[in-house]
């Protein structure tokens, strides 16, 4: 009989199933075809979906990719990413309201604030790994939540920031359909940046640290500094998503900082496929669409469904959608090669 | 009555809740390597269960104090057998995610049945009023909680330190392979220990019912604070979890009393303490340094 105690935490392995990483990739033409298909879907999306939902999907795609950057490629599960998403949402909202800048500038300010916040939190959190890292990030995110809750003169407490403008050089972006196309370049830029990070030498070092921290350290890589850099970059990308989210809803409430938001980001990544980057985008599309559909059909216990998805995915479907498809494709190619 | 004694006493009482929850988390983590996110949800179920038993079946507090922990322990053991057990060979993070999902489900189940409103639970008559300690006077119910919790912690400490069961649990926690090599069936203890930890969370919930508002989200924010508490104490250490639980209760109460012009202090001080501890002793005050991964 096997039992829990066979695997002490000291022997904790990195999160994603090995062999799922960017290192083993699909052939060139497959990647280009997928990229083209993805871009087509991205351009078509608000025609097939309620535009407000399409906008949410874009924001959440950035959020998911930022979490996967840590979870899938650095082996760190941040359970407090709402801190960066939410901080950027508030800073973006405040800048947009008080400075009247065009919205990309406000979003940039928000994302920079999130990255700045990620420095001290990351510095402390990377001192621990695995489950401790998750708990520490969660706790610091809750600290940020309390601060926002109490700092009413700035955050307006329970009322939230109302009337975040969508200012862009006098262009009328009040219609979500046009707003979608206004933010699409920013989102694509964010996703491309994540892709670039993962496939750079820096990203390879991250994967090396994830797979074997001791070896990375022995090779002379400053492991903590690499993890911290990844954490700050991830915070910035999460911040981009959070800022866009604030502008798109024209409203920021404390929900953006709550721990359930952090948890939802992790669900999205696990559902899409840890360590696959695009899986996160897919997961975001599914979860946002599902939640919209549930709330639209008057179903109130959304946590029941998202929680249920979580349990099922963790139990039966740990590779997630993209991971499963990728594994099948690999098997198929291997079989064809004989 | 001295304000300082009053604040210290209140800090110890809220510390008792942290200690009970952290203790359950610690034994479960020790035995199963599972950080049980659902611990707060089981605490909530304990309180809600007591409330439902009283209002819908007229079951008094004292009976609930026995029924709820036992019922929840059984539920916990079923959960361990049904799902958590399947993930034990994987990274502990998967069980963290699983119990997070369970938390959302449990919260929503209660929420959709009873709504989000808080419900009052009357203090049992035998424990109403206050106790006079000569110099100070404290509410009887809080004195009871403090005494009961301390007694329980000592009992757990005694069981772990002095009995054969405790020996097995401690040995299996520290050196599972070696324990097995001595011919001890470690797997046999995993499920009961999980049930025991959940039972403690349920007990804390019943104890909280007359003192705190009973609602579906009462465990949600508490569990995050308890996570910070176990990071401070050192998750591998049972003593550390309990000590940090009482310590944080005290620091919070003092912060609330003496820095009352900054209301944010009492809520955030635990995270500030956590940051300091991480800087100074990343493994926690009483935790051992993990083997380098």
Coordinates of C-alpha atoms in Angstrom, one line a residue:
Chain A
X1 CA 0.0 0.0 0.0
X2 CA 1.2 3.5 -0.8
X3 CA 0.5 6.5 1.3
X4 CA 1.2 10.1 1.7
X5 CA 4.3 9.7 3.7
X6 CA 6.1 8.3 0.8
X7 CA 6.6 11.8 -0.5
X8 CA 7.8 14.2 2.1
X9 CA 7.8 17.9 1.2
X10 CA 11.6 17.9 1.1
X11 CA 11.4 15.8 -2.0
X12 CA 8.7 18.0 -3.5
X13 CA 8.9 18.0 -7.3
X14 CA 8.2 20.9 -9.5
X15 CA 4.6 21.4 -10.4
X16 CA 4.2 20.7 -14.1
X17 CA 4.5 17.2 -15.4
X18 CA 7.9 17.1 -17.0
X19 CA 8.2 17.1 -20.7
X20 CA 5.4 19.6 -21.0
X21 CA 7.7 22.6 -21.3
X22 CA 8.6 25.0 -24.1
X23 CA 11.8 23.0 -24.5
X24 CA 10.0 20.3 -26.5
X25 CA 8.0 22.2 -29.0
X26 CA 5.8 21.5 -32.0
X27 CA 7.3 21.7 -35.4
X28 CA 7.5 25.2 -37.0
X29 CA 4.6 25.0 -39.4
X30 CA 2.2 23.8 -36.6
X31 CA 3.3 26.8 -34.5
X32 CA 2.7 29.3 -37.3
X33 CA -0.7 27.7 -38.1
X34 CA -1.7 27.9 -34.5
X35 CA -0.5 31.5 -34.2
X36 CA -2.4 32.5 -37.3
X37 CA -5.6 30.7 -36.1
X38 CA -5.2 32.4 -32.7
X39 CA -4.9 35.8 -34.2
X40 CA -7.9 35.2 -36.4
X41 CA -10.0 34.2 -33.4
X42 CA -8.7 37.2 -31.5
X43 CA -9.8 39.6 -34.3
X44 CA -13.1 37.9 -34.7
X45 CA -14.0 37.4 -31.0
X46 CA -16.3 40.4 -30.3
X47 CA -18.4 39.5 -33.3
X48 CA -19.1 36.1 -32.0
X49 CA -19.4 37.0 -28.3
X50 CA -21.0 39.7 -26.3
X51 CA -18.2 42.4 -26.6
X52 CA -18.0 43.0 -22.9
X53 CA -17.3 39.3 -22.3
X54 CA -14.6 39.4 -25.1
X55 CA -12.9 42.3 -23.3
X56 CA -12.9 40.4 -20.0
X57 CA -11.4 37.4 -21.8
X58 CA -8.5 39.6 -23.0
X59 CA -7.8 40.9 -19.5
X60 CA -8.0 37.5 -17.9
X61 CA -5.7 36.0 -20.6
X62 CA -3.0 38.4 -19.5
X63 CA -3.6 37.6 -15.8
X64 CA -3.5 33.8 -16.5
X65 CA -0.3 34.1 -18.5
X66 CA 1.3 36.1 -15.8
X67 CA 0.5 33.3 -13.3
X68 CA 1.7 30.6 -15.6
X69 CA 5.0 32.4 -16.1
X70 CA 5.6 31.6 -12.4
X71 CA 3.7 28.4 -12.0
X72 CA 4.6 26.7 -15.2
X73 CA 8.0 28.0 -16.0
X74 CA 9.6 28.9 -12.6
X75 CA 7.8 26.3 -10.5
X76 CA 6.3 28.9 -8.1
X77 CA 2.6 28.9 -7.4
X78 CA 1.6 32.4 -6.5
X79 CA -1.7 32.3 -4.8
X80 CA -1.7 36.0 -4.3
X81 CA -1.6 37.4 -7.7
X82 CA -4.8 39.4 -7.1
X83 CA -2.4 41.8 -5.3
X84 CA -0.9 42.9 -8.6
X85 CA -4.0 42.6 -10.7
X86 CA -6.0 44.7 -8.1
X87 CA -3.3 47.2 -7.3
X88 CA -2.9 48.0 -10.9
X89 CA -6.7 48.2 -11.2
X90 CA -6.8 50.8 -8.4
X91 CA -3.8 52.8 -9.6
X92 CA -5.0 52.8 -13.2
X93 CA -8.4 53.9 -12.0
X94 CA -7.0 56.7 -9.9
X95 CA -4.7 57.9 -12.6
X96 CA -7.4 57.8 -15.2
X97 CA -9.9 59.7 -13.0
X98 CA -7.5 62.3 -11.6
X99 CA -5.1 62.9 -14.5
X100 CA -7.3 62.4 -17.5
X101 CA -4.5 60.7 -19.4
X102 CA -5.3 58.4 -22.4
X103 CA -6.1 55.0 -21.0
X104 CA -2.9 53.2 -22.2
X105 CA -0.9 55.6 -20.1
X106 CA -3.0 55.0 -17.0
X107 CA -2.7 51.2 -17.6
X108 CA 1.0 51.5 -17.9
X109 CA 1.1 53.5 -14.6
X110 CA -1.0 50.7 -13.0
X111 CA 1.2 48.0 -14.3
X112 CA 4.4 49.8 -13.1
X113 CA 2.8 50.1 -9.6
X114 CA 2.1 46.4 -9.6
X115 CA 5.7 45.6 -10.6
X116 CA 6.9 47.9 -7.9
X117 CA 4.7 46.1 -5.3
X118 CA 6.0 42.8 -6.6
X119 CA 9.6 43.7 -5.6
X120 CA 9.2 43.6 -1.8
X121 CA 6.6 40.8 -1.9
X122 CA 8.7 38.7 -4.2
X123 CA 11.8 39.4 -2.3
X124 CA 10.2 37.9 0.8
X125 CA 8.3 35.1 -0.9
X126 CA 11.1 33.6 -2.9
X127 CA 12.8 32.8 0.4
X128 CA 10.3 29.9 0.5
X129 CA 9.3 27.4 -2.2
X130 CA 6.4 25.1 -3.0
X131 CA 3.4 25.2 -0.6
X132 CA 5.1 27.8 1.6
X133 CA 5.5 30.2 -1.4
X134 CA 1.8 29.8 -2.1
X135 CA 0.9 30.6 1.5
X136 CA 3.2 33.6 1.8
X137 CA 2.0 35.2 -1.4
X138 CA -1.6 34.6 -0.3
X139 CA -0.9 36.2 3.0
X140 CA 0.7 39.3 1.5
X141 CA -2.1 39.6 -1.0
X142 CA -4.5 39.7 2.0
X143 CA -2.4 42.4 3.5
X144 CA -2.9 44.5 0.4
X145 CA -6.6 43.7 0.5
X146 CA -6.9 45.0 4.1
X147 CA -4.9 48.1 3.2
X148 CA -7.2 48.9 0.3
X149 CA -10.2 48.2 2.5
X150 CA -9.1 50.6 5.2
X151 CA -7.6 53.4 3.0
X152 CA -11.1 54.7 2.2
X153 CA -10.0 58.2 1.3
X154 CA -8.2 56.8 -1.7
X155 CA -10.0 53.6 -2.6
X156 CA -13.5 54.7 -1.5
X157 CA -13.8 51.4 0.5
X158 CA -16.8 49.4 -0.2
X159 CA -18.2 51.8 -2.8
X160 CA -15.2 51.3 -5.1
X161 CA -13.8 53.7 -7.7
X162 CA -16.7 54.9 -9.9
X163 CA -16.5 56.4 -13.3
X164 CA -13.1 55.4 -14.5
X165 CA -12.8 57.2 -17.9
X166 CA -11.9 55.5 -21.2
X167 CA -10.1 58.6 -22.5
X168 CA -8.1 58.2 -25.6
X169 CA -7.4 61.5 -27.4
X170 CA -11.1 62.3 -27.7
X171 CA -11.9 59.0 -29.5
X172 CA -15.3 57.5 -28.5
X173 CA -14.6 54.1 -26.9
X174 CA -17.7 53.8 -24.8
X175 CA -18.9 51.0 -27.0
X176 CA -17.3 47.7 -25.8
X177 CA -17.0 46.5 -29.4
X178 CA -14.5 49.3 -30.3
X179 CA -12.9 49.2 -27.0
X180 CA -12.0 45.6 -27.6
X181 CA -10.0 46.5 -30.7
X182 CA -8.4 49.4 -28.8
X183 CA -7.0 47.1 -26.1
X184 CA -6.2 44.2 -28.4
X185 CA -2.7 45.5 -29.4
X186 CA -1.8 46.1 -25.7
X187 CA -2.9 42.5 -24.8
X188 CA -1.1 41.0 -27.8
X189 CA 2.0 43.0 -26.8
X190 CA 1.7 41.6 -23.3
X191 CA 1.3 38.0 -24.5
X192 CA 4.2 38.4 -26.9
X193 CA 6.4 39.7 -24.1
X194 CA 5.5 36.6 -22.0
X195 CA 6.3 34.4 -24.9
X196 CA 9.6 36.2 -25.4
X197 CA 10.5 35.9 -21.8
X198 CA 9.8 32.1 -21.8
X199 CA 11.8 31.5 -24.9
X200 CA 14.8 33.7 -24.0
X201 CA 17.9 32.4 -22.3
X202 CA 16.5 33.9 -19.1
X203 CA 13.4 31.8 -19.5
X204 CA 15.6 28.7 -20.0
X205 CA 17.3 29.4 -16.7
X206 CA 13.9 29.7 -15.1
X207 CA 12.9 26.3 -16.4
X208 CA 16.3 25.0 -15.2
X209 CA 15.6 26.4 -11.7
X210 CA 12.2 24.9 -11.7
X211 CA 13.4 21.4 -12.7
X212 CA 16.4 21.4 -10.4
X213 CA 17.2 24.4 -8.2
X214 CA 20.2 22.8 -6.7
X215 CA 21.8 22.2 -10.1
X216 CA 21.0 25.7 -11.2
X217 CA 22.7 27.0 -8.0
X218 CA 25.7 24.8 -8.5
X219 CA 26.0 26.1 -12.1
X220 CA 26.4 29.6 -10.6
X221 CA 23.0 31.1 -11.3
X222 CA 21.7 33.4 -8.5
X223 CA 18.5 31.4 -8.1
X224 CA 16.7 33.9 -5.8
X225 CA 17.5 36.8 -8.1
X226 CA 16.1 35.0 -11.1
X227 CA 13.0 34.0 -9.3
X228 CA 12.5 37.6 -8.1
X229 CA 12.9 39.0 -11.6
X230 CA 10.4 36.5 -12.9
X231 CA 8.1 37.5 -10.1
X232 CA 8.3 41.2 -10.9
X233 CA 7.8 40.6 -14.6
X234 CA 4.8 38.5 -13.8
X235 CA 3.5 41.2 -11.6
X236 CA 3.8 43.7 -14.4
X237 CA 1.9 41.5 -16.9
X238 CA -0.8 40.8 -14.3
X239 CA -0.9 44.6 -13.7
X240 CA -1.5 45.2 -17.5
X241 CA -4.5 42.9 -17.3
X242 CA -5.8 44.5 -14.1
X243 CA -5.5 48.0 -15.5
X244 CA -7.3 47.1 -18.6
X245 CA -10.0 45.4 -16.5
X246 CA -10.5 48.6 -14.5
X247 CA -10.8 50.7 -17.6
X248 CA -13.1 48.3 -19.3
X249 CA -15.5 48.1 -16.3
X250 CA -15.1 51.8 -15.6
X251 CA -15.3 50.7 -12.0
X252 CA -12.9 49.2 -9.4
X253 CA -14.2 47.3 -6.4
X254 CA -12.4 45.4 -3.6
X255 CA -13.2 42.2 -5.4
X256 CA -10.2 42.7 -7.6
X257 CA -8.0 42.2 -4.5
X258 CA -9.8 39.3 -2.9
X259 CA -8.1 35.9 -2.5
X260 CA -10.8 34.2 -4.6
X261 CA -9.6 36.3 -7.5
X262 CA -6.1 34.9 -7.0
X263 CA -7.5 31.4 -6.8
X264 CA -9.5 31.9 -9.9
X265 CA -6.4 32.9 -11.8
X266 CA -4.8 29.6 -10.8
X267 CA -7.9 27.7 -11.8
X268 CA -7.8 29.3 -15.2
X269 CA -4.1 28.2 -15.7
X270 CA -4.6 24.7 -14.4
X271 CA -7.7 24.2 -16.6
X272 CA -5.9 25.5 -19.6
X273 CA -2.7 23.6 -18.9
X274 CA 0.2 24.5 -16.6
X275 CA 3.4 25.5 -18.4
X276 CA 1.8 26.0 -21.8
X277 CA 1.2 29.7 -21.9
X278 CA -1.5 29.6 -24.5
X279 CA -3.4 27.2 -22.3
X280 CA -3.9 30.1 -19.9
X281 CA -5.5 32.1 -22.7
X282 CA -7.8 29.3 -23.5
X283 CA -8.6 28.7 -19.8
X284 CA -9.5 32.4 -19.4
X285 CA -11.8 32.3 -22.4
X286 CA -13.6 29.2 -21.0
X287 CA -13.9 30.4 -17.4
X288 CA -15.0 34.0 -18.2
X289 CA -17.5 32.7 -20.8
X290 CA -18.9 30.1 -18.4
X291 CA -19.2 32.6 -15.5
X292 CA -21.0 35.0 -17.8
X293 CA -23.4 32.3 -19.0
X294 CA -24.1 31.2 -15.4
X295 CA -24.8 34.6 -14.1
X296 CA -26.9 35.4 -17.2
X297 CA -29.0 32.3 -16.6
X298 CA -29.7 33.4 -13.1
X299 CA -27.5 30.8 -11.4
X300 CA -26.2 32.2 -8.2
X301 CA -23.8 29.6 -6.8
X302 CA -21.0 30.3 -9.2
X303 CA -18.4 29.1 -6.7
X304 CA -20.1 25.7 -6.7
X305 CA -19.3 25.4 -10.4
X306 CA -15.8 26.9 -10.4
X307 CA -14.9 24.9 -7.3
X308 CA -16.3 21.8 -9.0
X309 CA -14.2 22.5 -12.1
X310 CA -11.2 22.9 -9.8
X311 CA -11.7 19.6 -8.1
X312 CA -12.4 17.7 -11.3
X313 CA -9.4 19.2 -13.1
X314 CA -7.0 18.5 -10.3
X315 CA -8.3 15.0 -9.9
X316 CA -8.7 13.9 -13.5
X317 CA -7.2 16.4 -15.8
X318 CA -4.0 17.7 -14.4
X319 CA -2.4 18.5 -17.7
X320 CA -5.3 20.8 -18.6
X321 CA -6.8 21.3 -22.0
X322 CA -3.7 22.6 -23.9
X323 CA -1.4 20.2 -22.1
X324 CA -3.6 17.2 -23.0
X325 CA -3.9 18.2 -26.6
X326 CA -0.1 18.8 -26.8
X327 CA 0.6 15.4 -25.3
X328 CA -1.8 13.7 -27.7
X329 CA -0.2 15.4 -30.6
X330 CA 3.3 14.4 -29.5
X331 CA 2.2 10.8 -29.1
X332 CA 0.7 10.9 -32.6
X333 CA 3.8 12.3 -34.1
X334 CA 6.0 9.7 -32.3
X335 CA 3.8 6.9 -33.5
X336 CA 4.0 8.2 -37.1
X337 CA 7.7 8.4 -36.9
X338 CA 7.6 4.8 -35.7
Chain B
X1 CA -10.4 46.8 35.8
X2 CA -7.0 47.1 34.2
X3 CA -7.2 47.7 30.5
X4 CA -4.0 45.9 29.9
X5 CA -5.2 42.7 31.5
X6 CA -8.4 43.0 29.6
X7 CA -6.6 43.3 26.2
X8 CA -4.2 40.5 27.1
X9 CA -7.1 38.3 28.0
X10 CA -9.0 39.0 24.8
X11 CA -5.8 38.5 22.8
X12 CA -5.3 35.1 24.3
X13 CA -9.0 34.2 23.5
X14 CA -8.7 35.0 19.8
X15 CA -5.2 33.4 19.9
X16 CA -6.9 30.2 21.1
X17 CA -8.9 30.0 17.9
X18 CA -5.8 30.6 15.8
X19 CA -4.0 27.9 17.9
X20 CA -6.8 25.3 17.4
X21 CA -6.9 25.9 13.7
X22 CA -3.1 26.0 13.3
X23 CA -2.7 22.8 15.4
X24 CA -5.1 20.9 13.1
X25 CA -3.3 22.3 10.0
X26 CA 0.0 21.2 11.5
X27 CA -0.9 17.6 12.3
X28 CA -2.5 17.2 8.9
X29 CA 0.5 18.6 7.2
X30 CA 2.8 16.5 9.3
X31 CA 1.1 13.3 8.4
X32 CA -0.2 13.9 4.9
X33 CA 1.9 16.8 3.6
X34 CA -1.3 18.4 2.8
X35 CA -1.9 22.1 3.5
X36 CA -5.7 22.0 3.9
X37 CA -7.2 25.1 2.4
X38 CA -10.6 23.8 3.4
X39 CA -9.7 24.2 7.1
X40 CA -11.5 27.5 7.3
X41 CA -14.6 26.0 5.6
X42 CA -14.7 23.2 8.1
X43 CA -14.5 25.8 10.9
X44 CA -17.4 27.6 9.3
X45 CA -19.3 24.3 9.0
X46 CA -18.7 23.7 12.7
X47 CA -20.3 27.0 13.6
X48 CA -23.1 26.7 11.1
X49 CA -23.8 23.1 12.2
X50 CA -24.2 24.2 15.8
X51 CA -26.5 27.0 14.7
X52 CA -28.7 24.7 12.5
X53 CA -28.8 22.0 15.2
X54 CA -30.0 24.6 17.7
X55 CA -32.6 26.4 15.6
X56 CA -33.9 23.5 13.6
X57 CA -33.6 20.6 16.1
X58 CA -33.3 22.3 19.5
X59 CA -29.9 20.6 20.1
X60 CA -28.1 22.6 22.8
X61 CA -24.6 24.0 22.7
X62 CA -23.0 21.2 24.8
X63 CA -24.4 18.5 22.6
X64 CA -23.3 20.4 19.5
X65 CA -19.8 20.7 21.0
X66 CA -19.6 16.9 20.7
X67 CA -21.7 16.2 17.7
X68 CA -20.2 18.7 15.2
X69 CA -16.5 17.8 15.7
X70 CA -17.3 14.1 15.4
X71 CA -19.6 14.5 12.3
X72 CA -17.0 16.7 10.6
X73 CA -14.2 14.4 11.4
X74 CA -16.2 11.6 9.7
X75 CA -16.8 13.9 6.8
X76 CA -13.1 14.8 6.7
X77 CA -12.1 11.1 6.7
X78 CA -14.5 10.5 3.8
X79 CA -13.0 13.4 1.9
X80 CA -9.5 12.1 2.6
X81 CA -10.4 8.6 1.4
X82 CA -12.4 9.7 -1.6
X83 CA -10.2 12.4 -3.1
X84 CA -7.2 13.7 -1.2
X85 CA -5.7 10.2 -1.0
X86 CA -5.5 10.0 -4.8
X87 CA -3.1 13.0 -4.9
X88 CA -0.7 12.0 -2.2
X89 CA 2.1 10.9 -4.6
X90 CA 2.0 14.3 -6.5
X91 CA 3.3 17.7 -5.5
X92 CA 1.6 19.0 -2.4
X93 CA 0.4 21.9 -4.4
X94 CA -2.2 19.8 -6.1
X95 CA -3.9 19.0 -2.8
X96 CA -3.7 22.7 -1.9
X97 CA -5.6 23.4 -5.2
X98 CA -8.1 20.6 -4.5
X99 CA -8.9 21.8 -1.0
X100 CA -9.3 25.3 -2.4
X101 CA -12.0 23.9 -4.8
X102 CA -13.6 22.1 -1.9
X103 CA -13.7 25.4 0.0
X104 CA -15.6 27.2 -2.8
X105 CA -18.1 24.3 -3.0
X106 CA -18.7 24.2 0.8
X107 CA -19.1 27.9 1.0
X108 CA -21.5 28.1 -1.8
X109 CA -23.6 25.2 -0.6
X110 CA -24.1 26.9 2.7
X111 CA -24.6 30.2 1.1
X112 CA -27.3 29.0 -1.3
X113 CA -29.2 27.3 1.5
X114 CA -28.9 29.9 4.3
X115 CA -27.9 33.1 2.5
X116 CA -25.1 35.4 3.4
X117 CA -26.7 37.1 6.4
X118 CA -25.0 36.5 9.8
X119 CA -27.0 34.6 12.4
X120 CA -26.8 35.1 16.1
X121 CA -26.2 32.1 18.4
X122 CA -27.0 32.5 22.1
X123 CA -24.4 31.9 24.7
X124 CA -25.3 28.8 26.7
X125 CA -26.9 29.9 30.0
X126 CA -24.3 28.1 32.1
X127 CA -21.6 30.2 30.6
X128 CA -23.3 33.6 30.6
X129 CA -22.3 36.3 33.0
X130 CA -18.7 36.9 34.1
X131 CA -16.1 35.4 36.4
X132 CA -14.5 37.6 39.1
X133 CA -10.8 37.0 39.5
X134 CA -10.6 39.6 42.3
X135 CA -8.6 42.2 40.4
X136 CA -10.2 41.5 37.1
X137 CA -13.5 40.3 35.8
X138 CA -13.8 38.4 32.5
X139 CA -16.8 37.0 30.6
X140 CA -17.4 33.4 31.6
X141 CA -17.7 32.2 28.1
X142 CA -14.3 33.5 27.1
X143 CA -12.7 32.1 30.2
X144 CA -14.3 28.8 29.3
X145 CA -12.8 29.0 25.7
X146 CA -9.4 29.8 27.0
X147 CA -9.3 27.0 29.6
X148 CA -10.8 24.5 27.2
X149 CA -8.4 25.3 24.4
X150 CA -5.4 25.2 26.7
X151 CA -6.5 21.9 28.1
X152 CA -6.9 20.5 24.6
X153 CA -3.5 21.7 23.5
X154 CA -1.9 20.1 26.5
X155 CA -3.8 16.9 25.8
X156 CA -2.7 16.8 22.2
X157 CA 0.9 17.5 23.3
X158 CA 0.6 14.7 25.8
X159 CA -0.8 12.2 23.2
X160 CA 1.9 13.1 20.7
X161 CA 4.7 13.1 23.2
X162 CA 3.8 10.3 25.6
X163 CA 1.7 7.7 23.9
X164 CA 2.4 5.0 21.3
X165 CA 0.1 6.6 18.8
X166 CA 1.9 9.9 19.2
X167 CA 5.2 8.2 18.7
X168 CA 4.0 6.7 15.4
X169 CA 2.6 10.0 14.2
X170 CA 5.8 11.9 15.1
X171 CA 8.1 9.2 13.6
X172 CA 6.0 9.0 10.4
X173 CA 6.0 12.7 10.1
X174 CA 9.8 13.0 10.4
X175 CA 11.1 9.8 8.7
X176 CA 8.3 7.9 6.9
X177 CA 10.6 5.4 5.2
X178 CA 12.5 4.5 8.3
X179 CA 9.2 4.2 10.3
X180 CA 7.9 1.8 7.7
X181 CA 11.1 -0.2 7.8
X182 CA 10.5 -0.9 11.4
X183 CA 7.3 -2.6 10.4
X184 CA 4.9 0.1 11.3
X185 CA 1.9 0.5 9.0
X186 CA 2.1 4.3 8.6
X187 CA -0.7 4.5 6.0
X188 CA -3.2 3.3 8.6
X189 CA -2.8 6.5 10.6
X190 CA -3.2 9.0 7.7
X191 CA -7.0 9.0 7.6
X192 CA -7.7 9.2 11.3
X193 CA -5.2 12.0 11.7
X194 CA -6.9 14.0 8.9
X195 CA -10.2 13.4 10.6
X196 CA -8.8 14.6 13.9
X197 CA -7.4 17.8 12.4
X198 CA -10.8 18.5 10.7
X199 CA -12.5 17.7 14.0
X200 CA -10.4 20.4 15.7
X201 CA -11.4 22.9 13.1
X202 CA -15.1 22.0 13.6
X203 CA -14.7 22.3 17.4
X204 CA -13.2 25.7 17.0
X205 CA -16.2 26.6 14.9
X206 CA -18.7 25.5 17.5
X207 CA -16.8 27.4 20.1
X208 CA -16.9 30.5 17.9
X209 CA -20.6 30.4 17.3
X210 CA -21.8 32.2 20.4
X211 CA -18.9 34.8 20.1
X212 CA -18.7 35.6 16.5
X213 CA -21.3 36.2 13.7
X214 CA -22.2 32.8 12.1
X215 CA -22.1 33.2 8.3
X216 CA -20.9 31.2 5.3
X217 CA -17.8 33.4 4.9
X218 CA -16.6 33.4 8.5
X219 CA -13.8 30.9 7.8
X220 CA -12.6 32.5 4.6
X221 CA -10.6 35.4 5.9
X222 CA -9.7 33.6 9.1
X223 CA -7.9 30.8 7.2
X224 CA -5.5 33.3 5.5
X225 CA -4.5 34.7 8.9
X226 CA -4.0 31.1 10.1
X227 CA -1.8 30.4 7.1
X228 CA 0.3 33.4 8.1
X229 CA 0.3 32.1 11.7
X230 CA 1.8 28.8 10.6
X231 CA 4.4 30.4 8.4
X232 CA 5.4 32.4 11.5
X233 CA 5.5 29.4 13.8
X234 CA 6.9 27.0 11.2
X235 CA 4.5 24.6 9.5
X236 CA 6.5 21.6 10.4
X237 CA 6.3 22.4 14.1
X238 CA 3.2 21.6 16.2
X239 CA 4.5 23.5 19.2
X240 CA 5.4 26.4 16.9
X241 CA 1.9 26.6 15.4
X242 CA 0.2 26.8 18.8
X243 CA 2.7 29.2 20.2
X244 CA 2.4 31.5 17.1
X245 CA -1.4 31.2 17.3
X246 CA -1.5 32.6 20.9
X247 CA 1.3 35.1 20.1
X248 CA -0.4 36.6 17.1
X249 CA -3.7 36.8 19.1
X250 CA -1.9 38.8 21.7
X251 CA -0.1 41.1 19.3
X252 CA -3.3 41.8 17.4
X253 CA -5.2 42.6 20.6
X254 CA -2.5 44.9 21.8
X255 CA -2.2 46.6 18.4
X256 CA -5.9 47.2 18.4
X257 CA -5.9 48.7 21.9
X258 CA -2.8 50.8 21.8
X259 CA -2.7 51.9 18.2
X260 CA -6.4 52.4 18.0
X261 CA -6.0 55.6 15.9
X262 CA -4.7 53.2 13.1
X263 CA -7.5 50.7 12.8
X264 CA -5.7 48.9 10.0
X265 CA -3.0 47.8 12.5
X266 CA -4.9 45.0 14.1
X267 CA -5.8 43.4 10.8
X268 CA -2.4 43.7 9.2
X269 CA 0.0 43.2 12.1
X270 CA 0.0 39.5 11.5
X271 CA 1.3 39.9 8.0
X272 CA 3.9 42.4 9.1
X273 CA 5.1 39.9 11.7
X274 CA 5.2 37.3 9.0
X275 CA 7.4 39.6 6.8
X276 CA 9.8 40.1 9.6
X277 CA 10.0 36.4 10.5
X278 CA 10.6 35.6 6.8
X279 CA 13.5 38.0 6.7
X280 CA 15.0 36.7 9.9
X281 CA 14.1 33.0 9.9
X282 CA 12.6 31.9 6.6
X283 CA 11.7 28.5 8.1
X284 CA 9.5 30.0 10.8
X285 CA 10.3 30.6 14.5
X286 CA 10.2 27.0 15.5
X287 CA 10.5 25.3 12.1
X288 CA 13.4 23.4 10.8
X289 CA 15.1 24.5 7.6
X290 CA 14.0 22.3 4.8
X291 CA 16.5 20.2 3.0
X292 CA 17.7 22.3 0.0
X293 CA 15.4 21.5 -2.8

